[in-house]
Tab-separated table of C-alpha atoms and ligand atoms in Angstrom:
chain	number	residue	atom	x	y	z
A	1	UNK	CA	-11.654	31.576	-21.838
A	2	UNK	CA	-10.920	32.094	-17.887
A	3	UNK	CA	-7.674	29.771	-16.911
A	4	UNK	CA	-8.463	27.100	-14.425
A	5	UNK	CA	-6.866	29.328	-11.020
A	6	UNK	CA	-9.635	31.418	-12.043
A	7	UNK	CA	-12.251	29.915	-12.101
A	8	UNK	CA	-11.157	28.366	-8.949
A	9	UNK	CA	-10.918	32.362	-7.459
A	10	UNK	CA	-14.519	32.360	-8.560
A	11	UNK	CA	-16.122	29.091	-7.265
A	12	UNK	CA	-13.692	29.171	-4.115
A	13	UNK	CA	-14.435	25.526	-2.558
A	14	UNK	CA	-13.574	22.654	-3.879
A	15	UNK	CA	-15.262	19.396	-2.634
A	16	UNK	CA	-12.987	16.521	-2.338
A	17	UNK	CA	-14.926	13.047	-3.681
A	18	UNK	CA	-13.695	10.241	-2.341
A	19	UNK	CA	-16.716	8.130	-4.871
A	20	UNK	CA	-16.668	3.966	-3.926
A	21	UNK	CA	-18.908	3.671	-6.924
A	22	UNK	CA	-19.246	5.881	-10.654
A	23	UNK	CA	-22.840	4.763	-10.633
A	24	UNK	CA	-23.184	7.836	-7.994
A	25	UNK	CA	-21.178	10.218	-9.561
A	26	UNK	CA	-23.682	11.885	-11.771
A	27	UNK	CA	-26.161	12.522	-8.424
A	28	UNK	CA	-23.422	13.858	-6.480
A	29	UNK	CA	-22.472	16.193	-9.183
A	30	UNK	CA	-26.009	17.447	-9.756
A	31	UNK	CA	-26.025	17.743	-6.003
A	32	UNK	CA	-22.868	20.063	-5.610
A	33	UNK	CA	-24.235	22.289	-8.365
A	34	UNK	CA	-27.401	22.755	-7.118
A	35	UNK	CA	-25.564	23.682	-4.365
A	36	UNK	CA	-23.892	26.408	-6.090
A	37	UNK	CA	-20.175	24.830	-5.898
A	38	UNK	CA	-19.479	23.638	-9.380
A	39	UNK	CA	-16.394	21.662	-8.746
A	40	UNK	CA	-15.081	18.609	-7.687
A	41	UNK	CA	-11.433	16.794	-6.953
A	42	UNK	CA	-12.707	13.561	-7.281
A	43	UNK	CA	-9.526	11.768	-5.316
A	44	UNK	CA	-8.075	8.507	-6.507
A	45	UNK	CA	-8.017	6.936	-3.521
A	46	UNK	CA	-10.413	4.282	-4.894
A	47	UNK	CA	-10.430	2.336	-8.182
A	48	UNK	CA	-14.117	4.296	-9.499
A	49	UNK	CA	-11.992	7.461	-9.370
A	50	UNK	CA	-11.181	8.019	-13.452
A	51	UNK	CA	-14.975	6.142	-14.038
A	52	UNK	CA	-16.513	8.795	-12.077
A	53	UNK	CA	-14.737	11.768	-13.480
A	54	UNK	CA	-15.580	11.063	-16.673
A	55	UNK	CA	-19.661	10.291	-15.411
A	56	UNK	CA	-19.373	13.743	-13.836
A	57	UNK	CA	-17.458	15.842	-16.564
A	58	UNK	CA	-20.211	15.146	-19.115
A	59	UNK	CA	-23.136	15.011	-17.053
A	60	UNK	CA	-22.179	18.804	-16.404
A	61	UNK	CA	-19.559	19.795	-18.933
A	62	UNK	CA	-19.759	23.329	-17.395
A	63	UNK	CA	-18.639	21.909	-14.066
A	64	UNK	CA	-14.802	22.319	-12.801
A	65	UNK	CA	-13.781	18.504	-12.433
A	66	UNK	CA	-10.376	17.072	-11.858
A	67	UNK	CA	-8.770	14.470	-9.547
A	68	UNK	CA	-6.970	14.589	-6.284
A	69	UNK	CA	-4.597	12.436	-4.382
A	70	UNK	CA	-2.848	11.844	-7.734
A	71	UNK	CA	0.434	9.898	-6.995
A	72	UNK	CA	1.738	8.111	-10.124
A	73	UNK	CA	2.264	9.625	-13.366
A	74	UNK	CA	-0.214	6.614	-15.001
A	75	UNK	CA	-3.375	8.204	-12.951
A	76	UNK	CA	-1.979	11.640	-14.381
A	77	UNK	CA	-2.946	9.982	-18.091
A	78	UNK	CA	-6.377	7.991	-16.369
A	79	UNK	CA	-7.469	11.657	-15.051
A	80	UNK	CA	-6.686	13.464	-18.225
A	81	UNK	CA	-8.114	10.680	-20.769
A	82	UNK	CA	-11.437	10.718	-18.373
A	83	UNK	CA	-11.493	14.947	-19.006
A	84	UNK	CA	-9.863	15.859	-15.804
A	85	UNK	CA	-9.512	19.541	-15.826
A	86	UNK	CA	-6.767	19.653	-12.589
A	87	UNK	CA	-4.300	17.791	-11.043
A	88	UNK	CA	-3.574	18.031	-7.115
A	89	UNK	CA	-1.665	15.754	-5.050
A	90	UNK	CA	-1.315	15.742	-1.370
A	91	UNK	CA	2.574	16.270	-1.472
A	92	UNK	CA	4.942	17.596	-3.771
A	93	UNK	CA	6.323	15.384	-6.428
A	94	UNK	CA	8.562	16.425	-8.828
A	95	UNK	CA	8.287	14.014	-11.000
A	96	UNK	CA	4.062	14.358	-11.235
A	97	UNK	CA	4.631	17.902	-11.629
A	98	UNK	CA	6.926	17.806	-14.776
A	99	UNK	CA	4.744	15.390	-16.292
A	100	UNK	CA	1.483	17.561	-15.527
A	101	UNK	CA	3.183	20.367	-17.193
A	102	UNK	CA	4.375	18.490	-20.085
A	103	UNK	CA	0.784	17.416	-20.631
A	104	UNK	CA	-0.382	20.799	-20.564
A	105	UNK	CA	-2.523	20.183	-17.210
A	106	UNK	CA	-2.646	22.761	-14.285
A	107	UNK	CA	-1.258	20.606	-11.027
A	108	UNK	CA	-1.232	21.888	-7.650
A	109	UNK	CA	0.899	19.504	-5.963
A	110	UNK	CA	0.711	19.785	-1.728
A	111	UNK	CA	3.184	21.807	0.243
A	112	UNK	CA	3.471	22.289	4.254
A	113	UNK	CA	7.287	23.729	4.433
A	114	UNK	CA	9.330	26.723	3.086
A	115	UNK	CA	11.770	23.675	1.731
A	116	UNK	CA	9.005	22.273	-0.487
A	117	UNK	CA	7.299	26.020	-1.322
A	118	UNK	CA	10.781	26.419	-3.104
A	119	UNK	CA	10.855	23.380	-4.915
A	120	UNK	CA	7.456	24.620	-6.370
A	121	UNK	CA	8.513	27.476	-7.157
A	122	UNK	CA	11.825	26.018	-9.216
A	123	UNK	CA	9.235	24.406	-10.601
A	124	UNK	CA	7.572	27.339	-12.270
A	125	UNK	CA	4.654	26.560	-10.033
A	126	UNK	CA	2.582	29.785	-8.983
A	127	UNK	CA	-0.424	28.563	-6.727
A	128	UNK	CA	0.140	25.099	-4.154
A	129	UNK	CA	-1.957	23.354	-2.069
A	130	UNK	CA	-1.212	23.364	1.582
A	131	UNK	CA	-1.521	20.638	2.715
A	132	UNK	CA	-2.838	19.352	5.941
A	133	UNK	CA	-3.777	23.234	6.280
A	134	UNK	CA	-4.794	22.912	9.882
A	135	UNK	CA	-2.634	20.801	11.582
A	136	UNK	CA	0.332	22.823	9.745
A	137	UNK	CA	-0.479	25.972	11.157
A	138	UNK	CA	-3.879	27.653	9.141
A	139	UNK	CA	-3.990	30.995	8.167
A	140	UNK	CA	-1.250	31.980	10.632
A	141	UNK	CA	1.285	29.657	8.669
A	142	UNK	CA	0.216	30.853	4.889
A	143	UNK	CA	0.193	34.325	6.362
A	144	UNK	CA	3.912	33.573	7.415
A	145	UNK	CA	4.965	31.692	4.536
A	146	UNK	CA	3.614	34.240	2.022
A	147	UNK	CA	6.113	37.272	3.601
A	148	UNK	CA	9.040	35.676	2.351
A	149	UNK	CA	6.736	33.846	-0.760
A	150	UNK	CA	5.149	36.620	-1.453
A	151	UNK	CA	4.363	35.802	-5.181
A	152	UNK	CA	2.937	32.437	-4.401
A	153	UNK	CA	-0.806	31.813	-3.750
A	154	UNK	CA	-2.241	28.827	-2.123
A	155	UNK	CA	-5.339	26.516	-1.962
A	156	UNK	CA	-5.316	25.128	1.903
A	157	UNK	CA	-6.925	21.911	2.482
A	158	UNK	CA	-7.214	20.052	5.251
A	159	UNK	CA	-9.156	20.408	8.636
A	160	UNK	CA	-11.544	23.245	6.684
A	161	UNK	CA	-14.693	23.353	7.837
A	162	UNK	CA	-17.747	25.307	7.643
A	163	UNK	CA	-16.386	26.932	10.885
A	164	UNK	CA	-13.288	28.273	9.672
A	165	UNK	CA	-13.233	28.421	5.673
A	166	UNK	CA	-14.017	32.336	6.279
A	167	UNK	CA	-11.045	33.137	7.681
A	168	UNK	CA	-8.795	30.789	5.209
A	169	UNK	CA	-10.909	33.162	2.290
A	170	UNK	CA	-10.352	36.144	3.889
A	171	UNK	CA	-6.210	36.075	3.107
A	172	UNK	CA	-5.580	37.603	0.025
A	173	UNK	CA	-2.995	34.640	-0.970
A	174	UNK	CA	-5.708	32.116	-0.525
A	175	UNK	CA	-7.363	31.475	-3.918
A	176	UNK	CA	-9.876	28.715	-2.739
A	177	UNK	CA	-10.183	26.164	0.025
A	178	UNK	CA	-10.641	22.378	-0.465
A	179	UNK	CA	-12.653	20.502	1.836
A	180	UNK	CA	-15.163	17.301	2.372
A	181	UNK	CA	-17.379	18.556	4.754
A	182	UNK	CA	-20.126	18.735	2.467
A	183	UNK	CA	-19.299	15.504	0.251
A	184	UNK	CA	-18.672	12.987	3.980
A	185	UNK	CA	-18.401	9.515	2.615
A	186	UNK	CA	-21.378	8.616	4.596
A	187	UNK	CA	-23.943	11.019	2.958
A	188	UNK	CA	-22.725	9.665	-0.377
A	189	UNK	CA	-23.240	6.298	0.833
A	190	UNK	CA	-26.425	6.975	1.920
A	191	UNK	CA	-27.204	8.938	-0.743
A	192	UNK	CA	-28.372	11.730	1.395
A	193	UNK	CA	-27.779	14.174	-1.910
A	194	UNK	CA	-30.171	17.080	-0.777
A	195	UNK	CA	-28.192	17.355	2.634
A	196	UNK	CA	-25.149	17.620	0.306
A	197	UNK	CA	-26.475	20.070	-1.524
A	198	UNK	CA	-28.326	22.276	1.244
A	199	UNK	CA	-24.275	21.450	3.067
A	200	UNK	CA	-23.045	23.462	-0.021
A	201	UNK	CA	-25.600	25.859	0.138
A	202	UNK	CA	-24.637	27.075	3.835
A	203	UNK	CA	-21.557	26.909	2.505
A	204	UNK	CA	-21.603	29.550	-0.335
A	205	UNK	CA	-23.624	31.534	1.968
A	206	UNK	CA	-20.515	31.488	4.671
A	207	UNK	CA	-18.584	32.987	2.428
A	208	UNK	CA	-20.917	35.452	0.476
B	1	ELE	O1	-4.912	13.345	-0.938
B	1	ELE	C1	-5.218	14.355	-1.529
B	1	ELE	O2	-4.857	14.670	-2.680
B	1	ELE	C2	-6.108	15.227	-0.872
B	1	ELE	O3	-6.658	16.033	-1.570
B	1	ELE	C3	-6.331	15.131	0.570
B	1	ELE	C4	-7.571	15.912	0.924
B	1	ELE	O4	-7.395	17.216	0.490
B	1	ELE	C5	-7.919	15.904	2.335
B	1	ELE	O5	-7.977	14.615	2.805
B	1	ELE	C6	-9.210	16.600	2.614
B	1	ELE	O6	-9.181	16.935	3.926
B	1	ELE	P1	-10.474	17.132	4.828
B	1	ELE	O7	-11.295	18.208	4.211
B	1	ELE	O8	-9.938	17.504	6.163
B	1	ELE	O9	-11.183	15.815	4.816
């Protein structure tokens, strides 16, 4: 069976949900794998988060689903008893990260600084987020970071777009990119899924 970083070196993107309601989670799924981008960090930045991971998970048990923006060691257990297949958090959290490994489930906790891209890799940790990617510098930072790092691979998110997701896949330390560009609150809301999925379509074909 492949490991979860590679099926993530496979798939590439990874959509981040932010879902108001679980009722929609099943459409959006079906949307994003249409779409050709079989993942999802469904973040739990709103109370349907666990509901809709769960709604998505065995709708399409194929599909790479796990939760973002995961901040107490309680939504850890929520994500995982739901079928959560990752962990990420925006920053890096000792704590979360010990408790992730102790429960056997990949996390790839945020990182923006040499400082914290040594705490990860104390903590046995061999692919990060980094996180806000843009704002901290792009590809110019990772491409920095990783002289020094040069056993550490990453998963920027943050600022990604359409526009520059190309060059972000193009270094060799990037694994995949996370992004909402093609999941915008708004088209969920509306539930405008076909734009989603035609979003994720261009998408896949950026980076062919
Ligand atoms: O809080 C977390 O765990 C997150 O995952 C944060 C998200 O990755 C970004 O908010 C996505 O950034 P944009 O693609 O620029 O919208």
């Amino acid at each position: 069976m492949k490991t979860i970083d590679e099926r993530f070196e496979e798939i590439r993107i990874v959509p981040v949900v932010k879902l108001e309601k679980a009722e929609d989670a099943k459409d959006l799924a079906g949307a994003l794998v249409r779409g050709g981008i079989p993942c999802a960090e469904v973040t739990f930045r709103t109370d349907a988060a666990a509901e809709a991971i769960r709604r998505m998970s065995e709708s399409y048990p194929d599909m790479l689903v796990g939760a973002g923006t995961v901040l107490k060691t309680e939504q850890v257990d929520a994500a995982i008893e739901a079928g959560a297949k990752f962990i990420v958090s925006p920053g890096l959290n000792p704590k979360i990260v010990r408790y992730c490994q102790e429960k056997g489930i990949p996390v790839y906790p945020g990182v923006a600084t040499a400082s914290e891209i040594e705490q990860a890799l104390e903590l046995g940790l061999s692919v990060v987020k980094f996180f806000p990617a843009e704002v901290n510098g792009g590809v110019k930072a990772i491409k920095a970071l990783s002289a020094p790092y040069f056993q550490l691979r990453f998963m920027p998110t943050g600022g990604i777009s359409q526009e520059n997701i190309g060059s972000y896949l193009s270094c060799p330390q990037v694994i995949a990119c996370g992004g909402s560009w093609m999941v915008k609150e708004s088209l969920i809301a509306e539930k405008k899924y076909d734009e989603i999925e035609a979003l994720c379509k261009e998408a896949v074909e950026q980076i062919r």
